[in-house]
JSON list of C-alpha atoms in Angstrom, two decimals:
[
{"chain": "A", "resi": 1, "resn": "UNK", "atom": "CA", "xyz": [2.62, 4.85, 38.48]},
{"chain": "A", "resi": 2, "resn": "UNK", "atom": "CA", "xyz": [-0.20, 7.20, 37.52]},
{"chain": "A", "resi": 3, "resn": "UNK", "atom": "CA", "xyz": [-3.43, 5.67, 36.25]},
{"chain": "A", "resi": 4, "resn": "UNK", "atom": "CA", "xyz": [-4.07, 6.45, 32.55]},
{"chain": "A", "resi": 5, "resn": "UNK", "atom": "CA", "xyz": [-7.64, 5.24, 32.00]},
{"chain": "A", "resi": 6, "resn": "UNK", "atom": "CA", "xyz": [-9.38, 8.11, 33.84]},
{"chain": "A", "resi": 7, "resn": "UNK", "atom": "CA", "xyz": [-12.21, 10.00, 32.14]},
{"chain": "A", "resi": 8, "resn": "UNK", "atom": "CA", "xyz": [-11.64, 13.36, 30.43]},
{"chain": "A", "resi": 9, "resn": "UNK", "atom": "CA", "xyz": [-13.12, 16.63, 31.70]},
{"chain": "A", "resi": 10, "resn": "UNK", "atom": "CA", "xyz": [-15.67, 16.56, 28.85]},
{"chain": "A", "resi": 11, "resn": "UNK", "atom": "CA", "xyz": [-16.70, 12.99, 29.72]},
{"chain": "A", "resi": 12, "resn": "UNK", "atom": "CA", "xyz": [-16.95, 13.91, 33.38]},
{"chain": "A", "resi": 13, "resn": "UNK", "atom": "CA", "xyz": [-19.10, 17.02, 32.91]},
{"chain": "A", "resi": 14, "resn": "UNK", "atom": "CA", "xyz": [-21.35, 15.49, 30.26]},
{"chain": "A", "resi": 15, "resn": "UNK", "atom": "CA", "xyz": [-21.68, 12.49, 32.57]},
{"chain": "A", "resi": 16, "resn": "UNK", "atom": "CA", "xyz": [-22.85, 14.83, 35.35]},
{"chain": "A", "resi": 17, "resn": "UNK", "atom": "CA", "xyz": [-25.38, 16.37, 32.93]},
{"chain": "A", "resi": 18, "resn": "UNK", "atom": "CA", "xyz": [-26.63, 12.90, 31.94]},
{"chain": "A", "resi": 19, "resn": "UNK", "atom": "CA", "xyz": [-26.88, 11.83, 35.58]},
{"chain": "A", "resi": 20, "resn": "UNK", "atom": "CA", "xyz": [-28.73, 15.06, 36.45]},
{"chain": "A", "resi": 21, "resn": "UNK", "atom": "CA", "xyz": [-31.22, 14.35, 33.65]},
{"chain": "A", "resi": 22, "resn": "UNK", "atom": "CA", "xyz": [-32.21, 11.19, 35.52]},
{"chain": "A", "resi": 23, "resn": "UNK", "atom": "CA", "xyz": [-33.82, 13.40, 38.21]},
{"chain": "A", "resi": 24, "resn": "UNK", "atom": "CA", "xyz": [-36.42, 14.61, 35.68]},
{"chain": "A", "resi": 25, "resn": "UNK", "atom": "CA", "xyz": [-39.93, 13.27, 36.15]},
{"chain": "A", "resi": 26, "resn": "UNK", "atom": "CA", "xyz": [-40.83, 14.10, 32.52]},
{"chain": "A", "resi": 27, "resn": "UNK", "atom": "CA", "xyz": [-41.78, 10.81, 30.87]},
{"chain": "A", "resi": 28, "resn": "UNK", "atom": "CA", "xyz": [-40.98, 12.16, 27.38]},
{"chain": "A", "resi": 29, "resn": "UNK", "atom": "CA", "xyz": [-37.75, 14.12, 27.69]},
{"chain": "A", "resi": 30, "resn": "UNK", "atom": "CA", "xyz": [-35.07, 14.11, 30.34]},
{"chain": "A", "resi": 31, "resn": "UNK", "atom": "CA", "xyz": [-32.54, 16.93, 30.04]},
{"chain": "A", "resi": 32, "resn": "UNK", "atom": "CA", "xyz": [-29.62, 17.71, 32.30]},
{"chain": "A", "resi": 33, "resn": "UNK", "atom": "CA", "xyz": [-27.15, 20.59, 32.46]},
{"chain": "A", "resi": 34, "resn": "UNK", "atom": "CA", "xyz": [-23.84, 21.12, 34.23]},
{"chain": "A", "resi": 35, "resn": "UNK", "atom": "CA", "xyz": [-22.22, 24.56, 34.26]},
{"chain": "A", "resi": 36, "resn": "UNK", "atom": "CA", "xyz": [-18.50, 24.70, 35.02]},
{"chain": "A", "resi": 37, "resn": "UNK", "atom": "CA", "xyz": [-15.94, 27.43, 35.59]},
{"chain": "A", "resi": 38, "resn": "UNK", "atom": "CA", "xyz": [-12.94, 28.13, 33.39]},
{"chain": "A", "resi": 39, "resn": "UNK", "atom": "CA", "xyz": [-10.82, 26.10, 35.79]},
{"chain": "A", "resi": 40, "resn": "UNK", "atom": "CA", "xyz": [-13.08, 23.02, 35.62]},
{"chain": "A", "resi": 41, "resn": "UNK", "atom": "CA", "xyz": [-15.00, 23.48, 38.86]},
{"chain": "A", "resi": 42, "resn": "UNK", "atom": "CA", "xyz": [-18.67, 22.56, 38.86]},
{"chain": "A", "resi": 43, "resn": "UNK", "atom": "CA", "xyz": [-20.65, 25.71, 39.59]},
{"chain": "A", "resi": 44, "resn": "UNK", "atom": "CA", "xyz": [-24.19, 24.35, 39.30]},
{"chain": "A", "resi": 45, "resn": "UNK", "atom": "CA", "xyz": [-26.39, 21.64, 37.80]},
{"chain": "A", "resi": 46, "resn": "UNK", "atom": "CA", "xyz": [-30.01, 21.42, 36.72]},
{"chain": "A", "resi": 47, "resn": "UNK", "atom": "CA", "xyz": [-32.60, 19.22, 35.06]},
{"chain": "A", "resi": 48, "resn": "UNK", "atom": "CA", "xyz": [-36.00, 19.81, 33.49]},
{"chain": "A", "resi": 49, "resn": "UNK", "atom": "CA", "xyz": [-38.72, 19.83, 36.11]},
{"chain": "A", "resi": 50, "resn": "UNK", "atom": "CA", "xyz": [-41.42, 21.81, 37.82]},
{"chain": "A", "resi": 51, "resn": "UNK", "atom": "CA", "xyz": [-40.54, 24.97, 39.76]},
{"chain": "A", "resi": 52, "resn": "UNK", "atom": "CA", "xyz": [-39.58, 24.48, 43.40]},
{"chain": "A", "resi": 53, "resn": "UNK", "atom": "CA", "xyz": [-42.67, 24.07, 45.56]},
{"chain": "A", "resi": 54, "resn": "UNK", "atom": "CA", "xyz": [-44.99, 23.04, 42.72]},
{"chain": "A", "resi": 55, "resn": "UNK", "atom": "CA", "xyz": [-46.24, 19.53, 43.43]},
{"chain": "A", "resi": 56, "resn": "UNK", "atom": "CA", "xyz": [-45.25, 17.48, 40.39]},
{"chain": "A", "resi": 57, "resn": "UNK", "atom": "CA", "xyz": [-48.11, 15.07, 41.08]},
{"chain": "A", "resi": 58, "resn": "UNK", "atom": "CA", "xyz": [-50.61, 17.90, 40.51]},
{"chain": "A", "resi": 59, "resn": "UNK", "atom": "CA", "xyz": [-48.98, 19.28, 37.35]},
{"chain": "A", "resi": 60, "resn": "UNK", "atom": "CA", "xyz": [-49.43, 18.15, 33.75]},
{"chain": "A", "resi": 61, "resn": "UNK", "atom": "CA", "xyz": [-46.56, 16.23, 32.14]},
{"chain": "A", "resi": 62, "resn": "UNK", "atom": "CA", "xyz": [-48.06, 15.52, 28.71]},
{"chain": "A", "resi": 63, "resn": "UNK", "atom": "CA", "xyz": [-47.27, 17.13, 25.37]},
{"chain": "A", "resi": 64, "resn": "UNK", "atom": "CA", "xyz": [-50.82, 17.26, 24.07]},
{"chain": "A", "resi": 65, "resn": "UNK", "atom": "CA", "xyz": [-53.65, 19.67, 24.81]},
{"chain": "A", "resi": 66, "resn": "UNK", "atom": "CA", "xyz": [-53.84, 23.38, 25.37]},
{"chain": "A", "resi": 67, "resn": "UNK", "atom": "CA", "xyz": [-51.21, 25.43, 27.14]},
{"chain": "A", "resi": 68, "resn": "UNK", "atom": "CA", "xyz": [-52.67, 24.75, 30.60]},
{"chain": "A", "resi": 69, "resn": "UNK", "atom": "CA", "xyz": [-53.19, 21.03, 29.94]},
{"chain": "A", "resi": 70, "resn": "UNK", "atom": "CA", "xyz": [-49.60, 20.33, 28.80]},
{"chain": "A", "resi": 71, "resn": "UNK", "atom": "CA", "xyz": [-46.21, 20.60, 30.45]},
{"chain": "A", "resi": 72, "resn": "UNK", "atom": "CA", "xyz": [-45.01, 23.51, 28.32]},
{"chain": "A", "resi": 73, "resn": "UNK", "atom": "CA", "xyz": [-46.37, 26.35, 30.46]},
{"chain": "A", "resi": 74, "resn": "UNK", "atom": "CA", "xyz": [-44.91, 24.89, 33.64]},
{"chain": "A", "resi": 75, "resn": "UNK", "atom": "CA", "xyz": [-41.66, 22.95, 33.19]},
{"chain": "A", "resi": 76, "resn": "UNK", "atom": "CA", "xyz": [-38.43, 24.78, 33.95]},
{"chain": "A", "resi": 77, "resn": "UNK", "atom": "CA", "xyz": [-35.69, 23.69, 31.52]},
{"chain": "A", "resi": 78, "resn": "UNK", "atom": "CA", "xyz": [-32.41, 22.20, 32.74]},
{"chain": "A", "resi": 79, "resn": "UNK", "atom": "CA", "xyz": [-30.23, 25.13, 31.71]},
{"chain": "A", "resi": 80, "resn": "UNK", "atom": "CA", "xyz": [-32.48, 27.71, 33.37]},
{"chain": "A", "resi": 81, "resn": "UNK", "atom": "CA", "xyz": [-32.72, 25.53, 36.48]},
{"chain": "A", "resi": 82, "resn": "UNK", "atom": "CA", "xyz": [-28.92, 25.34, 36.62]},
{"chain": "A", "resi": 83, "resn": "UNK", "atom": "CA", "xyz": [-28.66, 29.14, 36.36]},
{"chain": "A", "resi": 84, "resn": "UNK", "atom": "CA", "xyz": [-31.30, 29.65, 39.05]},
{"chain": "A", "resi": 85, "resn": "UNK", "atom": "CA", "xyz": [-29.71, 26.99, 41.30]},
{"chain": "A", "resi": 86, "resn": "UNK", "atom": "CA", "xyz": [-26.38, 28.85, 41.31]},
{"chain": "A", "resi": 87, "resn": "UNK", "atom": "CA", "xyz": [-26.48, 30.90, 44.49]},
{"chain": "A", "resi": 88, "resn": "UNK", "atom": "CA", "xyz": [-23.03, 32.42, 44.91]},
{"chain": "A", "resi": 89, "resn": "UNK", "atom": "CA", "xyz": [-20.72, 31.95, 41.95]},
{"chain": "A", "resi": 90, "resn": "UNK", "atom": "CA", "xyz": [-20.55, 34.11, 38.86]},
{"chain": "A", "resi": 91, "resn": "UNK", "atom": "CA", "xyz": [-21.19, 32.26, 35.60]},
{"chain": "A", "resi": 92, "resn": "UNK", "atom": "CA", "xyz": [-19.09, 34.76, 33.60]},
{"chain": "A", "resi": 93, "resn": "UNK", "atom": "CA", "xyz": [-16.84, 32.85, 31.23]},
{"chain": "A", "resi": 94, "resn": "UNK", "atom": "CA", "xyz": [-18.34, 29.49, 32.21]},
{"chain": "A", "resi": 95, "resn": "UNK", "atom": "CA", "xyz": [-19.14, 26.48, 30.01]},
{"chain": "A", "resi": 96, "resn": "UNK", "atom": "CA", "xyz": [-22.52, 24.76, 29.97]},
{"chain": "A", "resi": 97, "resn": "UNK", "atom": "CA", "xyz": [-22.65, 21.03, 29.28]},
{"chain": "A", "resi": 98, "resn": "UNK", "atom": "CA", "xyz": [-26.19, 20.08, 28.29]},
{"chain": "A", "resi": 99, "resn": "UNK", "atom": "CA", "xyz": [-27.80, 16.92, 26.99]},
{"chain": "A", "resi": 100, "resn": "UNK", "atom": "CA", "xyz": [-30.05, 18.86, 24.57]},
{"chain": "A", "resi": 101, "resn": "UNK", "atom": "CA", "xyz": [-29.28, 22.05, 22.62]},
{"chain": "A", "resi": 102, "resn": "UNK", "atom": "CA", "xyz": [-30.79, 24.99, 24.55]},
{"chain": "A", "resi": 103, "resn": "UNK", "atom": "CA", "xyz": [-34.11, 26.52, 23.50]},
{"chain": "A", "resi": 104, "resn": "UNK", "atom": "CA", "xyz": [-34.26, 30.24, 22.73]},
{"chain": "A", "resi": 105, "resn": "UNK", "atom": "CA", "xyz": [-35.42, 31.13, 26.26]},
{"chain": "A", "resi": 106, "resn": "UNK", "atom": "CA", "xyz": [-32.54, 29.23, 27.87]},
{"chain": "A", "resi": 107, "resn": "UNK", "atom": "CA", "xyz": [-30.15, 30.72, 25.31]},
{"chain": "A", "resi": 108, "resn": "UNK", "atom": "CA", "xyz": [-31.13, 34.20, 26.47]},
{"chain": "A", "resi": 109, "resn": "UNK", "atom": "CA", "xyz": [-30.56, 33.25, 30.11]},
{"chain": "A", "resi": 110, "resn": "UNK", "atom": "CA", "xyz": [-27.19, 31.63, 29.37]},
{"chain": "A", "resi": 111, "resn": "UNK", "atom": "CA", "xyz": [-26.07, 34.71, 27.41]},
{"chain": "A", "resi": 112, "resn": "UNK", "atom": "CA", "xyz": [-27.24, 37.09, 30.16]},
{"chain": "A", "resi": 113, "resn": "UNK", "atom": "CA", "xyz": [-25.40, 34.96, 32.75]},
{"chain": "A", "resi": 114, "resn": "UNK", "atom": "CA", "xyz": [-22.12, 35.27, 30.86]},
{"chain": "A", "resi": 115, "resn": "UNK", "atom": "CA", "xyz": [-21.73, 31.65, 29.72]},
{"chain": "A", "resi": 116, "resn": "UNK", "atom": "CA", "xyz": [-19.15, 31.59, 26.90]},
{"chain": "A", "resi": 117, "resn": "UNK", "atom": "CA", "xyz": [-19.44, 28.01, 25.61]},
{"chain": "A", "resi": 118, "resn": "UNK", "atom": "CA", "xyz": [-22.24, 25.47, 25.21]},
{"chain": "A", "resi": 119, "resn": "UNK", "atom": "CA", "xyz": [-21.28, 21.82, 24.79]},
{"chain": "A", "resi": 120, "resn": "UNK", "atom": "CA", "xyz": [-24.35, 19.83, 23.73]},
{"chain": "A", "resi": 121, "resn": "UNK", "atom": "CA", "xyz": [-25.03, 16.13, 23.28]},
{"chain": "A", "resi": 122, "resn": "UNK", "atom": "CA", "xyz": [-28.15, 16.29, 21.07]},
{"chain": "A", "resi": 123, "resn": "UNK", "atom": "CA", "xyz": [-29.46, 18.85, 18.59]},
{"chain": "A", "resi": 124, "resn": "UNK", "atom": "CA", "xyz": [-32.61, 16.96, 17.68]},
{"chain": "A", "resi": 125, "resn": "UNK", "atom": "CA", "xyz": [-34.65, 20.16, 17.29]},
{"chain": "A", "resi": 126, "resn": "UNK", "atom": "CA", "xyz": [-32.09, 21.86, 15.02]},
{"chain": "A", "resi": 127, "resn": "UNK", "atom": "CA", "xyz": [-34.69, 22.75, 12.39]},
{"chain": "A", "resi": 128, "resn": "UNK", "atom": "CA", "xyz": [-37.15, 24.41, 14.77]},
{"chain": "A", "resi": 129, "resn": "UNK", "atom": "CA", "xyz": [-37.48, 28.17, 14.93]},
{"chain": "A", "resi": 130, "resn": "UNK", "atom": "CA", "xyz": [-36.57, 28.19, 18.63]},
{"chain": "A", "resi": 131, "resn": "UNK", "atom": "CA", "xyz": [-33.24, 26.44, 18.05]},
{"chain": "A", "resi": 132, "resn": "UNK", "atom": "CA", "xyz": [-32.50, 28.57, 15.00]},
{"chain": "A", "resi": 133, "resn": "UNK", "atom": "CA", "xyz": [-33.12, 31.65, 17.17]},
{"chain": "A", "resi": 134, "resn": "UNK", "atom": "CA", "xyz": [-30.83, 30.23, 19.88]},
{"chain": "A", "resi": 135, "resn": "UNK", "atom": "CA", "xyz": [-28.00, 29.73, 17.41]},
{"chain": "A", "resi": 136, "resn": "UNK", "atom": "CA", "xyz": [-28.48, 33.21, 15.96]},
{"chain": "A", "resi": 137, "resn": "UNK", "atom": "CA", "xyz": [-28.19, 34.80, 19.41]},
{"chain": "A", "resi": 138, "resn": "UNK", "atom": "CA", "xyz": [-25.25, 32.62, 20.48]},
{"chain": "A", "resi": 139, "resn": "UNK", "atom": "CA", "xyz": [-23.39, 33.41, 17.25]},
{"chain": "A", "resi": 140, "resn": "UNK", "atom": "CA", "xyz": [-24.17, 37.11, 17.53]},
{"chain": "A", "resi": 141, "resn": "UNK", "atom": "CA", "xyz": [-22.54, 37.39, 20.97]},
{"chain": "A", "resi": 142, "resn": "UNK", "atom": "CA", "xyz": [-19.70, 34.94, 20.38]},
{"chain": "A", "resi": 143, "resn": "UNK", "atom": "CA", "xyz": [-20.81, 31.99, 22.51]},
{"chain": "A", "resi": 144, "resn": "UNK", "atom": "CA", "xyz": [-18.88, 28.97, 21.27]},
{"chain": "A", "resi": 145, "resn": "UNK", "atom": "CA", "xyz": [-21.10, 26.02, 20.29]},
{"chain": "A", "resi": 146, "resn": "UNK", "atom": "CA", "xyz": [-19.47, 22.61, 20.56]},
{"chain": "A", "resi": 147, "resn": "UNK", "atom": "CA", "xyz": [-21.18, 19.32, 19.77]},
{"chain": "A", "resi": 148, "resn": "UNK", "atom": "CA", "xyz": [-20.14, 16.67, 22.28]},
{"chain": "A", "resi": 149, "resn": "UNK", "atom": "CA", "xyz": [-18.70, 13.63, 20.55]},
{"chain": "A", "resi": 150, "resn": "UNK", "atom": "CA", "xyz": [-19.47, 10.52, 22.62]},
{"chain": "A", "resi": 151, "resn": "UNK", "atom": "CA", "xyz": [-16.41, 8.40, 23.32]},
{"chain": "A", "resi": 152, "resn": "UNK", "atom": "CA", "xyz": [-18.34, 5.17, 23.74]},
{"chain": "A", "resi": 153, "resn": "UNK", "atom": "CA", "xyz": [-16.84, 4.70, 27.19]},
{"chain": "A", "resi": 154, "resn": "UNK", "atom": "CA", "xyz": [-19.13, 2.77, 29.53]},
{"chain": "A", "resi": 155, "resn": "UNK", "atom": "CA", "xyz": [-19.23, 3.47, 33.25]},
{"chain": "A", "resi": 156, "resn": "UNK", "atom": "CA", "xyz": [-21.23, 1.55, 35.80]},
{"chain": "A", "resi": 157, "resn": "UNK", "atom": "CA", "xyz": [-22.53, 2.98, 39.07]},
{"chain": "A", "resi": 158, "resn": "UNK", "atom": "CA", "xyz": [-24.12, 0.99, 41.81]},
{"chain": "A", "resi": 159, "resn": "UNK", "atom": "CA", "xyz": [-26.39, 3.21, 43.88]}
]
C-alpha cells in the first residue's frame, strides 16, 4: 500500500529553501532560495552570503554604519546566488521558492532569467520601496506571486 503522509512539492521545495538559508553566516537575516523546473526538478539553490572567494571573516556583517562598514555593499542575496549557481539549465518557466520576498535587484535577475513564479514565505519588507518596485516589475511581466502557506508539518533531521 502506498504511503500517504509524504510531503507536498511545495513543502519539499520550501523546506530546501529553509535548509539552504541555514548556510548563511549573516547573524541578522538568513534567506534561502530553491529554483525548480516546470516538472519539479531542482535546478539550483542559493543563500545570502559573500561572493565566492571573499573571506567572510574579513567582511562586515552588521547593518549599521556606512556602505563600506555594513553588509549591504557586499552580501549576495539568495535568489541571485541561486541564479549564478545554475551552470547548465535554463531557468525559463521555472519557479523560485524563497524564504523572503525578493528585493528589486533580485526581481530584475529573476525576470531576466525567465522565472515565471515566485513562492515566498515572508513579505516582512512589503512596505519598502524596494519591495514595491519588485512587485511592480513582477506584475508588469506576468510573474505569478504566491505566498507560501505553512502547513505546520514538523520534520526532524539528524545530521
